[in-house]
Amino acid sequence: MASADTILRLEALSKSFGGLQAVRDLSFDVNAGTITSLIGGNGAGKTTAFNLITGNLVPDSGHIYLRDARVDGLPPHKVARAGIARGFQELRLFNRLSARDNVEAAIPNLRGESIIRALIGGRELMDERNAADARANALLDDLTIASQADSLAERLSYGQQKLLSLGRLLAAEGELLLLDEPTSGLSPGMVDDFCTRMRRLTGNGKTILLIEHNVDIVMRLSDWVVVMHQGTKIAEGRPEEVRNNVTVMHTYLGITS
Amino acid sequence: MEYFIYIGTLIAIYATLTISLNLLVGYTGLISIAQAAIYGVGAYTTALLALNFTNDLLISFVCAAVVGVFVSLIIALPSLRLTNEYFLIATMGFQAIIFSLFMNLEITGGASGLYGIPHPTLFGHTIRAGWEKLLVALALAVICYASALRITNAPFGRLLRAVREDQTAVASLGKSVFRVKLAIFVFSAVFASAAGTIYVYSLTALDPVAFHLDESIFIITLVIVGGTGSLNGSILAAALLILLPETFKFMAIPEAIAPEVRQVLYGALLVFFTRFRRQGLIGEYRDVLK
Ligand SMILES: Nc1ncnc2c1ncn2[C@@H]1O[C@H](COP(=O)(O)OP(=O)(O)OP(=O)(O)O)[C@@H](O)[C@H]1O
Ligand SMILES: [Mg+2]
């Protein structure tokens, strides 16, 4: 079983699509309070690993534990309720909802989201709504996009959309955050900003599992690095260990740099 | 005068049907082609109840809604887990099955339908006059509008729109997409079947043709012409599209071909709005399907 500070454990996960083994016998642990990076070239199977963890795909074999509870086989909304919040590579914002609504839609356990309670209405719901507005405004403010709160998500710039996607994820209050290339396509200044935010999040008790292509960020930010190649894990360790690993240099770092 | 009261009643019935379907199509992205079938289930329940047990209006509403919800669950459970395109096709299948039952069962009176249905009673008072029936139809439309407004303005409504925008993202936030869809589908069925009650009592007869696939397509047309995601648009479209063919009577269009002309007109409107003005007359969203 998982050790005391292991928050997520993958055990021998495999998944194929027809003849293609997208993930093969993948095992690793994520320790609570750390930033663990999942790296590998295009098509290595990183996003598929995320989809397996979040229940968007069901593994062909293998198990996934969140703390001590098995989460493989659970539907995505139950995995999310168990404490895993996910950001998508393609963002998947609610495009024709305002930025504020995108964030508020993520707040857990809103009574007003029950149709019966919505019909009955009442003071309680007003209070809840005010609290949700305040929470969303605070998050948007912290993310420097408060001025866009009432704009439709599709109207925001790409950088703002990335920030909004992070805001929605944070509003969901998961303890484990799965981030799929949160800095891709951002300006260097914004990349730094994102790195600072991620560090701050682990400081506040969150754990991050990060898919990241930028080797500098990986080396600078990660506590632990897992390297994938053609669906399987070829190395893991502290950033400097991975950097000096000969296999990794040849199969991954050698190719990209 | 009777004529205008009848038209008013029809508009109220269609406003109710259109609002309740708009909650599915415009807000949630669920294009259901079974709205006329559920409307029919409410109508048949009411008619059979009135012919055999009671013509009490409130009991009729409750029974129509209960049976309507039951049938909507039968439709929803296999259909709601499908992607939106396949949902559309599955509901069309249910529409065909249910219509065929209306036409062929003995209890539903087959192709000739049911007639000789008594006027309803409300608190012991018999509702006989057309204007009284109009008031009942208007009351239902107002209740439908007010409760639709309430739920769409609540966080529940935001969840509906979020489901329309991206179901995968909604699930990733820990919210059950299936539950949201089921809730709104059942809610919609309550009002569609209650509209069936009004239909039966305003005509004191029932013709199965009123619940054909064409009727479902007509209600979708009203949603699209009014504007997906706009409750006011639904009312506007119901009023305009019911009144429009009535103007035929004042034009030189012969009575015999009027129904065909009407079908062509509605079809043309559906094509026109889908092609050139997808947000409808006063809708806010352009594209329900992505
Ligand atoms: N749903 C699917 N059906 C079929 N093949 C898939 C599916 N999802 C992923 N694949 C394939 O599985 C392999 C792994 O894809 P995956 O998206 O996990 O890679 P990745 O490591 O995230 O790559 P990238 O860095 O480009 O995002 C690829 O060859 C991809 O084409
Ligand atoms: Mg990927």
mmCIF file of N, CA, C and O in Angstrom, chain A residues 115-116 119, chain B residues 13-43 61 64-73 75-76 80 87 91 140-141 143-145 147-149 151-152 156 160 179-197 216 219-220 223 231 234:
data_model
loop_
_atom_site.group_PDB
_atom_site.id
_atom_site.type_symbol
_atom_site.label_atom_id
_atom_site.label_comp_id
_atom_site.label_asym_id
_atom_site.label_seq_id
_atom_site.Cartn_x
_atom_site.Cartn_y
_atom_site.Cartn_z
ATOM 1 N N ILE A 115 -31.930 21.327 -8.982
ATOM 2 C CA ILE A 115 -33.076 21.959 -9.651
ATOM 3 C C ILE A 115 -34.187 22.259 -8.647
ATOM 4 O O ILE A 115 -34.851 23.299 -8.719
ATOM 5 N N ILE A 116 -34.364 21.384 -7.674
ATOM 6 C CA ILE A 116 -35.411 21.578 -6.673
ATOM 7 C C ILE A 116 -35.109 22.816 -5.826
ATOM 8 O O ILE A 116 -35.960 23.696 -5.642
ATOM 9 N N LEU A 119 -35.653 25.947 -7.709
ATOM 10 C CA LEU A 119 -37.066 26.313 -7.821
ATOM 11 C C LEU A 119 -37.587 26.946 -6.544
ATOM 12 O O LEU A 119 -38.351 27.907 -6.573
ATOM 13 N N ILE B 13 -50.517 27.050 -25.272
ATOM 14 C CA ILE B 13 -50.053 25.656 -25.274
ATOM 15 C C ILE B 13 -48.664 25.570 -25.922
ATOM 16 O O ILE B 13 -47.738 24.963 -25.381
ATOM 17 N N TYR B 14 -48.518 26.216 -27.093
ATOM 18 C CA TYR B 14 -47.235 26.125 -27.789
ATOM 19 C C TYR B 14 -46.130 26.892 -27.078
ATOM 20 O O TYR B 14 -44.964 26.503 -27.137
ATOM 21 N N ALA B 15 -46.482 27.974 -26.404
ATOM 22 C CA ALA B 15 -45.461 28.676 -25.627
ATOM 23 C C ALA B 15 -44.924 27.740 -24.546
ATOM 24 O O ALA B 15 -43.717 27.647 -24.326
ATOM 25 N N THR B 16 -45.823 27.000 -23.892
ATOM 26 C CA THR B 16 -45.404 26.059 -22.858
ATOM 27 C C THR B 16 -44.503 24.970 -23.450
ATOM 28 O O THR B 16 -43.437 24.660 -22.899
ATOM 29 N N LEU B 17 -44.935 24.415 -24.566
ATOM 30 C CA LEU B 17 -44.141 23.354 -25.198
ATOM 31 C C LEU B 17 -42.774 23.870 -25.642
ATOM 32 O O LEU B 17 -41.757 23.186 -25.505
ATOM 33 N N THR B 18 -42.756 25.085 -26.181
ATOM 34 C CA THR B 18 -41.510 25.627 -26.718
ATOM 35 C C THR B 18 -40.533 25.993 -25.602
ATOM 36 O O THR B 18 -39.346 25.685 -25.682
ATOM 37 N N ILE B 19 -41.039 26.621 -24.551
ATOM 38 C CA ILE B 19 -40.160 26.946 -23.423
ATOM 39 C C ILE B 19 -39.563 25.663 -22.849
ATOM 40 O O ILE B 19 -38.357 25.575 -22.609
ATOM 41 N N SER B 20 -40.422 24.653 -22.657
ATOM 42 C CA SER B 20 -39.906 23.444 -22.013
ATOM 43 C C SER B 20 -38.908 22.724 -22.922
ATOM 44 O O SER B 20 -37.951 22.129 -22.441
ATOM 45 N N LEU B 21 -39.082 22.820 -24.233
ATOM 46 C CA LEU B 21 -38.101 22.203 -25.128
ATOM 47 C C LEU B 21 -36.830 23.048 -25.221
ATOM 48 O O LEU B 21 -35.723 22.523 -25.318
ATOM 49 N N ASN B 22 -36.990 24.371 -25.138
ATOM 50 C CA ASN B 22 -35.827 25.250 -25.214
ATOM 51 C C ASN B 22 -34.851 24.976 -24.069
ATOM 52 O O ASN B 22 -33.638 25.083 -24.224
ATOM 53 N N LEU B 23 -35.388 24.602 -22.925
ATOM 54 C CA LEU B 23 -34.501 24.270 -21.800
ATOM 55 C C LEU B 23 -33.570 23.123 -22.189
ATOM 56 O O LEU B 23 -32.410 23.096 -21.792
ATOM 57 N N LEU B 24 -34.073 22.198 -22.975
ATOM 58 C CA LEU B 24 -33.236 21.088 -23.434
ATOM 59 C C LEU B 24 -32.318 21.523 -24.577
ATOM 60 O O LEU B 24 -31.105 21.343 -24.515
ATOM 61 N N VAL B 25 -32.918 22.109 -25.606
ATOM 62 C CA VAL B 25 -32.159 22.413 -26.820
ATOM 63 C C VAL B 25 -31.208 23.585 -26.597
ATOM 64 O O VAL B 25 -30.009 23.483 -26.823
ATOM 65 N N GLY B 26 -31.766 24.695 -26.154
ATOM 66 C CA GLY B 26 -31.000 25.929 -26.098
ATOM 67 C C GLY B 26 -30.065 26.007 -24.907
ATOM 68 O O GLY B 26 -28.968 26.531 -25.004
ATOM 69 N N TYR B 27 -30.502 25.519 -23.777
ATOM 70 C CA TYR B 27 -29.687 25.651 -22.572
ATOM 71 C C TYR B 27 -28.728 24.496 -22.392
ATOM 72 O O TYR B 27 -27.589 24.689 -21.952
ATOM 73 N N THR B 28 -29.193 23.277 -22.691
ATOM 74 C CA THR B 28 -28.391 22.107 -22.351
ATOM 75 C C THR B 28 -27.737 21.471 -23.579
ATOM 76 O O THR B 28 -26.874 20.614 -23.430
ATOM 77 N N GLY B 29 -28.159 21.893 -24.774
ATOM 78 C CA GLY B 29 -27.586 21.307 -25.983
ATOM 79 C C GLY B 29 -28.165 19.943 -26.319
ATOM 80 O O GLY B 29 -27.597 19.210 -27.116
ATOM 81 N N LEU B 30 -29.293 19.604 -25.700
ATOM 82 C CA LEU B 30 -29.937 18.318 -25.955
ATOM 83 C C LEU B 30 -31.057 18.516 -26.969
ATOM 84 O O LEU B 30 -32.109 19.055 -26.634
ATOM 85 N N ILE B 31 -30.836 18.088 -28.203
ATOM 86 C CA ILE B 31 -31.872 18.263 -29.216
ATOM 87 C C ILE B 31 -32.793 17.061 -29.163
ATOM 88 O O ILE B 31 -32.473 16.000 -29.677
ATOM 89 N N SER B 32 -33.943 17.234 -28.496
ATOM 90 C CA SER B 32 -34.900 16.141 -28.363
ATOM 91 C C SER B 32 -35.972 16.259 -29.428
ATOM 92 O O SER B 32 -36.559 17.317 -29.633
ATOM 93 N N ILE B 33 -36.240 15.133 -30.098
ATOM 94 C CA ILE B 33 -37.283 15.101 -31.126
ATOM 95 C C ILE B 33 -38.488 14.350 -30.563
ATOM 96 O O ILE B 33 -39.329 13.867 -31.305
ATOM 97 N N ALA B 34 -38.550 14.213 -29.232
ATOM 98 C CA ALA B 34 -39.638 13.430 -28.648
ATOM 99 C C ALA B 34 -40.635 14.295 -27.881
ATOM 100 O O ALA B 34 -41.476 13.786 -27.156
ATOM 101 N N GLN B 35 -40.536 15.618 -28.046
ATOM 102 C CA GLN B 35 -41.388 16.493 -27.235
ATOM 103 C C GLN B 35 -42.875 16.250 -27.533
ATOM 104 O O GLN B 35 -43.699 16.235 -26.614
ATOM 105 N N ALA B 36 -43.210 16.019 -28.803
ATOM 106 C CA ALA B 36 -44.627 15.798 -29.147
ATOM 107 C C ALA B 36 -45.120 14.487 -28.546
ATOM 108 O O ALA B 36 -46.293 14.369 -28.166
ATOM 109 N N ALA B 37 -44.251 13.501 -28.456
ATOM 110 C CA ALA B 37 -44.649 12.218 -27.876
ATOM 111 C C ALA B 37 -44.993 12.390 -26.397
ATOM 112 O O ALA B 37 -46.006 11.867 -25.910
ATOM 113 N N ILE B 38 -44.194 13.161 -25.687
ATOM 114 C CA ILE B 38 -44.455 13.370 -24.261
ATOM 115 C C ILE B 38 -45.723 14.216 -24.069
ATOM 116 O O ILE B 38 -46.543 13.949 -23.191
ATOM 117 N N TYR B 39 -45.853 15.203 -24.932
ATOM 118 C CA TYR B 39 -47.083 16.021 -24.975
ATOM 119 C C TYR B 39 -48.278 15.092 -25.163
ATOM 120 O O TYR B 39 -49.300 15.184 -24.458
ATOM 121 N N GLY B 40 -48.158 14.151 -26.085
ATOM 122 C CA GLY B 40 -49.233 13.193 -26.353
ATOM 123 C C GLY B 40 -49.512 12.287 -25.165
ATOM 124 O O GLY B 40 -50.680 11.992 -24.861
ATOM 125 N N VAL B 41 -48.472 11.867 -24.479
ATOM 126 C CA VAL B 41 -48.666 11.013 -23.302
ATOM 127 C C VAL B 41 -49.505 11.759 -22.266
ATOM 128 O O VAL B 41 -50.445 11.199 -21.678
ATOM 129 N N GLY B 42 -49.217 13.045 -22.086
ATOM 130 C CA GLY B 42 -50.022 13.856 -21.166
ATOM 131 C C GLY B 42 -51.465 13.945 -21.637
ATOM 132 O O GLY B 42 -52.412 13.843 -20.845
ATOM 133 N N ALA B 43 -51.635 14.109 -22.951
ATOM 134 C CA ALA B 43 -52.984 14.255 -23.501
ATOM 135 C C ALA B 43 -53.783 12.956 -23.343
ATOM 136 O O ALA B 43 -54.934 12.969 -22.879
ATOM 137 N N PHE B 61 -53.840 17.217 -14.218
ATOM 138 C CA PHE B 61 -52.470 17.728 -14.353
ATOM 139 C C PHE B 61 -51.476 16.804 -13.664
ATOM 140 O O PHE B 61 -50.433 16.455 -14.220
ATOM 141 N N ALA B 64 -51.198 13.417 -15.524
ATOM 142 C CA ALA B 64 -50.508 13.604 -16.804
ATOM 143 C C ALA B 64 -49.010 13.776 -16.557
ATOM 144 O O ALA B 64 -48.180 13.181 -17.247
ATOM 145 N N ALA B 65 -48.686 14.593 -15.544
ATOM 146 C CA ALA B 65 -47.269 14.841 -15.263
ATOM 147 C C ALA B 65 -46.577 13.568 -14.787
ATOM 148 O O ALA B 65 -45.454 13.267 -15.211
ATOM 149 N N VAL B 66 -47.246 12.798 -13.937
ATOM 150 C CA VAL B 66 -46.622 11.579 -13.410
ATOM 151 C C VAL B 66 -46.349 10.593 -14.542
ATOM 152 O O VAL B 66 -45.239 10.061 -14.678
ATOM 153 N N VAL B 67 -47.358 10.379 -15.389
ATOM 154 C CA VAL B 67 -47.158 9.434 -16.499
ATOM 155 C C VAL B 67 -46.135 10.009 -17.500
ATOM 156 O O VAL B 67 -45.275 9.288 -18.000
ATOM 157 N N GLY B 68 -46.225 11.320 -17.747
ATOM 158 C CA GLY B 68 -45.261 11.963 -18.646
ATOM 159 C C GLY B 68 -43.833 11.807 -18.144
ATOM 160 O O GLY B 68 -42.920 11.512 -18.916
ATOM 161 N N VAL B 69 -43.640 11.989 -16.848
ATOM 162 C CA VAL B 69 -42.302 11.838 -16.272
ATOM 163 C C VAL B 69 -41.843 10.384 -16.381
ATOM 164 O O VAL B 69 -40.696 10.104 -16.727
ATOM 165 N N PHE B 70 -42.766 9.470 -16.128
ATOM 166 C CA PHE B 70 -42.419 8.050 -16.231
ATOM 167 C C PHE B 70 -41.929 7.717 -17.649
ATOM 168 O O PHE B 70 -40.866 7.123 -17.839
ATOM 169 N N VAL B 71 -42.689 8.179 -18.648
ATOM 170 C CA VAL B 71 -42.288 7.910 -20.034
ATOM 171 C C VAL B 71 -40.978 8.635 -20.356
ATOM 172 O O VAL B 71 -40.099 8.097 -21.044
ATOM 173 N N SER B 72 -40.822 9.856 -19.832
ATOM 174 C CA SER B 72 -39.587 10.589 -20.117
ATOM 175 C C SER B 72 -38.383 9.854 -19.526
ATOM 176 O O SER B 72 -37.295 9.882 -20.095
ATOM 177 N N LEU B 73 -38.578 9.166 -18.419
ATOM 178 C CA LEU B 73 -37.471 8.394 -17.840
ATOM 179 C C LEU B 73 -37.113 7.225 -18.755
ATOM 180 O O LEU B 73 -35.937 6.910 -18.946
ATOM 181 N N ILE B 75 -37.427 7.198 -21.886
ATOM 182 C CA ILE B 75 -36.690 7.772 -23.016
ATOM 183 C C ILE B 75 -35.279 8.179 -22.581
ATOM 184 O O ILE B 75 -34.298 7.938 -23.277
ATOM 185 N N ALA B 76 -35.198 8.775 -21.403
ATOM 186 C CA ALA B 76 -33.940 9.389 -20.970
ATOM 187 C C ALA B 76 -32.873 8.352 -20.622
ATOM 188 O O ALA B 76 -31.713 8.520 -20.994
ATOM 189 N N LEU B 80 -29.731 9.476 -22.714
ATOM 190 C CA LEU B 80 -28.954 10.600 -22.191
ATOM 191 C C LEU B 80 -27.461 10.330 -22.100
ATOM 192 O O LEU B 80 -26.669 11.261 -22.008
ATOM 193 N N PHE B 87 -28.170 11.218 -29.350
ATOM 194 C CA PHE B 87 -29.333 11.496 -28.514
ATOM 195 C C PHE B 87 -30.509 11.914 -29.396
ATOM 196 O O PHE B 87 -31.642 11.447 -29.234
ATOM 197 N N THR B 91 -34.025 9.853 -29.601
ATOM 198 C CA THR B 91 -35.322 10.428 -29.224
ATOM 199 C C THR B 91 -36.299 10.362 -30.400
ATOM 200 O O THR B 91 -37.506 10.178 -30.205
ATOM 201 N N LEU B 140 -50.906 28.010 -17.038
ATOM 202 C CA LEU B 140 -49.851 27.011 -17.177
ATOM 203 C C LEU B 140 -48.619 27.618 -17.850
ATOM 204 O O LEU B 140 -47.483 27.406 -17.413
ATOM 205 N N ALA B 141 -48.854 28.408 -18.918
ATOM 206 C CA ALA B 141 -47.730 29.020 -19.624
ATOM 207 C C ALA B 141 -46.949 29.951 -18.695
ATOM 208 O O ALA B 141 -45.715 29.968 -18.710
ATOM 209 N N ILE B 143 -46.758 29.780 -15.369
ATOM 210 C CA ILE B 143 -46.021 28.982 -14.385
ATOM 211 C C ILE B 143 -44.776 28.373 -15.036
ATOM 212 O O ILE B 143 -43.680 28.365 -14.461
ATOM 213 N N CYS B 144 -44.939 27.891 -16.261
ATOM 214 C CA CYS B 144 -43.817 27.305 -16.986
ATOM 215 C C CYS B 144 -42.723 28.352 -17.198
ATOM 216 O O CYS B 144 -41.546 28.107 -16.927
ATOM 217 N N TYR B 145 -43.130 29.531 -17.652
ATOM 218 C CA TYR B 145 -42.169 30.600 -17.906
ATOM 219 C C TYR B 145 -41.451 31.004 -16.618
ATOM 220 O O TYR B 145 -40.231 31.111 -16.580
ATOM 221 N N SER B 147 -41.051 29.368 -13.776
ATOM 222 C CA SER B 147 -40.129 28.403 -13.175
ATOM 223 C C SER B 147 -38.914 28.173 -14.068
ATOM 224 O O SER B 147 -37.802 27.971 -13.567
ATOM 225 N N ALA B 148 -39.106 28.277 -15.393
ATOM 226 C CA ALA B 148 -37.946 28.161 -16.289
ATOM 227 C C ALA B 148 -36.981 29.318 -16.038
ATOM 228 O O ALA B 148 -35.768 29.143 -15.994
ATOM 229 N N LEU B 149 -37.574 30.508 -15.858
ATOM 230 C CA LEU B 149 -36.748 31.685 -15.581
ATOM 231 C C LEU B 149 -35.953 31.493 -14.290
ATOM 232 O O LEU B 149 -34.770 31.797 -14.203
ATOM 233 N N ILE B 151 -35.072 28.648 -12.670
ATOM 234 C CA ILE B 151 -33.974 27.669 -12.680
ATOM 235 C C ILE B 151 -32.835 28.088 -13.607
ATOM 236 O O ILE B 151 -31.680 27.785 -13.330
ATOM 237 N N THR B 152 -33.178 28.815 -14.702
ATOM 238 C CA THR B 152 -32.072 29.191 -15.585
ATOM 239 C C THR B 152 -31.241 30.334 -14.994
ATOM 240 O O THR B 152 -30.079 30.480 -15.338
ATOM 241 N N PHE B 156 -28.100 26.307 -11.078
ATOM 242 C CA PHE B 156 -28.486 25.153 -11.891
ATOM 243 C C PHE B 156 -28.472 25.508 -13.386
ATOM 244 O O PHE B 156 -28.031 24.711 -14.225
ATOM 245 N N LEU B 160 -26.439 23.947 -16.588
ATOM 246 C CA LEU B 160 -27.008 23.532 -17.874
ATOM 247 C C LEU B 160 -26.161 24.069 -19.029
ATOM 248 O O LEU B 160 -25.808 23.339 -19.955
ATOM 249 N N ARG B 179 -26.837 13.485 -14.243
ATOM 250 C CA ARG B 179 -27.869 13.978 -13.307
ATOM 251 C C ARG B 179 -28.455 15.305 -13.746
ATOM 252 O O ARG B 179 -29.665 15.534 -13.624
ATOM 253 N N VAL B 180 -27.605 16.173 -14.226
ATOM 254 C CA VAL B 180 -28.080 17.480 -14.703
ATOM 255 C C VAL B 180 -29.044 17.294 -15.876
ATOM 256 O O VAL B 180 -30.139 17.865 -15.918
ATOM 257 N N LYS B 181 -28.640 16.452 -16.823
ATOM 258 C CA LYS B 181 -29.477 16.219 -18.001
ATOM 259 C C LYS B 181 -30.799 15.562 -17.607
ATOM 260 O O LYS B 181 -31.861 15.918 -18.119
ATOM 261 N N LEU B 182 -30.712 14.611 -16.698
ATOM 262 C CA LEU B 182 -31.925 13.907 -16.282
ATOM 263 C C LEU B 182 -32.897 14.882 -15.619
ATOM 264 O O LEU B 182 -34.096 14.894 -15.904
ATOM 265 N N ALA B 183 -32.360 15.737 -14.748
ATOM 266 C CA ALA B 183 -33.204 16.698 -14.034
ATOM 267 C C ALA B 183 -33.942 17.601 -15.012
ATOM 268 O O ALA B 183 -35.161 17.798 -14.893
ATOM 269 N N ILE B 184 -33.250 18.114 -16.000
ATOM 270 C CA ILE B 184 -33.901 19.059 -16.910
ATOM 271 C C ILE B 184 -34.841 18.331 -17.866
ATOM 272 O O ILE B 184 -35.881 18.866 -18.268
ATOM 273 N N PHE B 185 -34.508 17.105 -18.203
ATOM 274 C CA PHE B 185 -35.373 16.328 -19.088
ATOM 275 C C PHE B 185 -36.713 16.047 -18.407
ATOM 276 O O PHE B 185 -37.781 16.180 -19.012
ATOM 277 N N VAL B 186 -36.653 15.682 -17.137
ATOM 278 C CA VAL B 186 -37.871 15.401 -16.379
ATOM 279 C C VAL B 186 -38.685 16.682 -16.180
ATOM 280 O O VAL B 186 -39.906 16.700 -16.347
ATOM 281 N N PHE B 187 -37.986 17.763 -15.853
ATOM 282 C CA PHE B 187 -38.655 19.049 -15.677
ATOM 283 C C PHE B 187 -39.408 19.427 -16.949
ATOM 284 O O PHE B 187 -40.583 19.838 -16.926
ATOM 285 N N SER B 188 -38.742 19.268 -18.069
ATOM 286 C CA SER B 188 -39.342 19.592 -19.355
ATOM 287 C C SER B 188 -40.572 18.718 -19.625
ATOM 288 O O SER B 188 -41.596 19.194 -20.140
ATOM 289 N N ALA B 189 -40.479 17.449 -19.243
ATOM 290 C CA ALA B 189 -41.588 16.509 -19.479
ATOM 291 C C ALA B 189 -42.820 16.880 -18.655
ATOM 292 O O ALA B 189 -43.956 16.691 -19.111
ATOM 293 N N VAL B 190 -42.613 17.405 -17.454
ATOM 294 C CA VAL B 190 -43.751 17.815 -16.626
ATOM 295 C C VAL B 190 -44.598 18.825 -17.380
ATOM 296 O O VAL B 190 -45.826 18.704 -17.463
ATOM 297 N N PHE B 191 -43.944 19.835 -17.975
ATOM 298 C CA PHE B 191 -44.710 20.882 -18.654
ATOM 299 C C PHE B 191 -45.245 20.430 -20.005
ATOM 300 O O PHE B 191 -46.353 20.810 -20.393
ATOM 301 N N ALA B 192 -44.485 19.589 -20.704
ATOM 302 C CA ALA B 192 -44.985 19.093 -21.990
ATOM 303 C C ALA B 192 -46.251 18.270 -21.765
ATOM 304 O O ALA B 192 -47.229 18.390 -22.511
ATOM 305 N N SER B 193 -46.259 17.435 -20.725
ATOM 306 C CA SER B 193 -47.461 16.614 -20.518
ATOM 307 C C SER B 193 -48.617 17.451 -19.971
ATOM 308 O O SER B 193 -49.783 17.193 -20.314
ATOM 309 N N ALA B 194 -48.308 18.468 -19.166
ATOM 310 C CA ALA B 194 -49.379 19.350 -18.696
ATOM 311 C C ALA B 194 -50.006 20.093 -19.878
ATOM 312 O O ALA B 194 -51.224 20.330 -19.911
ATOM 313 N N ALA B 195 -49.191 20.436 -20.869
ATOM 314 C CA ALA B 195 -49.731 21.070 -22.075
ATOM 315 C C ALA B 195 -50.709 20.114 -22.770
ATOM 316 O O ALA B 195 -51.716 20.554 -23.347
ATOM 317 N N GLY B 196 -50.424 18.818 -22.678
ATOM 318 C CA GLY B 196 -51.328 17.816 -23.248
ATOM 319 C C GLY B 196 -52.685 17.830 -22.562
ATOM 320 O O GLY B 196 -53.736 17.665 -23.210
ATOM 321 N N THR B 197 -52.678 18.038 -21.263
ATOM 322 C CA THR B 197 -53.941 18.143 -20.514
ATOM 323 C C THR B 197 -54.781 19.295 -21.055
ATOM 324 O O THR B 197 -55.986 19.157 -21.308
ATOM 325 N N SER B 216 -43.245 17.379 -33.338
ATOM 326 C CA SER B 216 -41.955 17.561 -32.664
ATOM 327 C C SER B 216 -41.070 18.509 -33.457
ATOM 328 O O SER B 216 -40.398 19.380 -32.891
ATOM 329 N N ILE B 219 -42.199 22.039 -33.008
ATOM 330 C CA ILE B 219 -41.800 22.651 -31.728
ATOM 331 C C ILE B 219 -40.315 23.039 -31.771
ATOM 332 O O ILE B 219 -39.925 24.104 -31.292
ATOM 333 N N ILE B 220 -39.493 22.192 -32.397
ATOM 334 C CA ILE B 220 -38.082 22.559 -32.591
ATOM 335 C C ILE B 220 -37.977 23.830 -33.433
ATOM 336 O O ILE B 220 -37.171 24.718 -33.162
ATOM 337 N N VAL B 223 -38.524 26.746 -31.318
ATOM 338 C CA VAL B 223 -37.351 27.035 -30.479
ATOM 339 C C VAL B 223 -36.298 27.780 -31.296
ATOM 340 O O VAL B 223 -35.737 28.780 -30.847
ATOM 341 N N LEU B 231 -36.014 32.453 -23.516
ATOM 342 C CA LEU B 231 -37.378 32.115 -23.121
ATOM 343 C C LEU B 231 -38.379 33.067 -23.759
ATOM 344 O O LEU B 231 -39.442 32.664 -24.233
ATOM 345 N N SER B 234 -39.049 32.136 -27.249
ATOM 346 C CA SER B 234 -39.955 30.995 -27.405
ATOM 347 C C SER B 234 -41.406 31.461 -27.427
ATOM 348 O O SER B 234 -42.218 30.976 -28.215
#
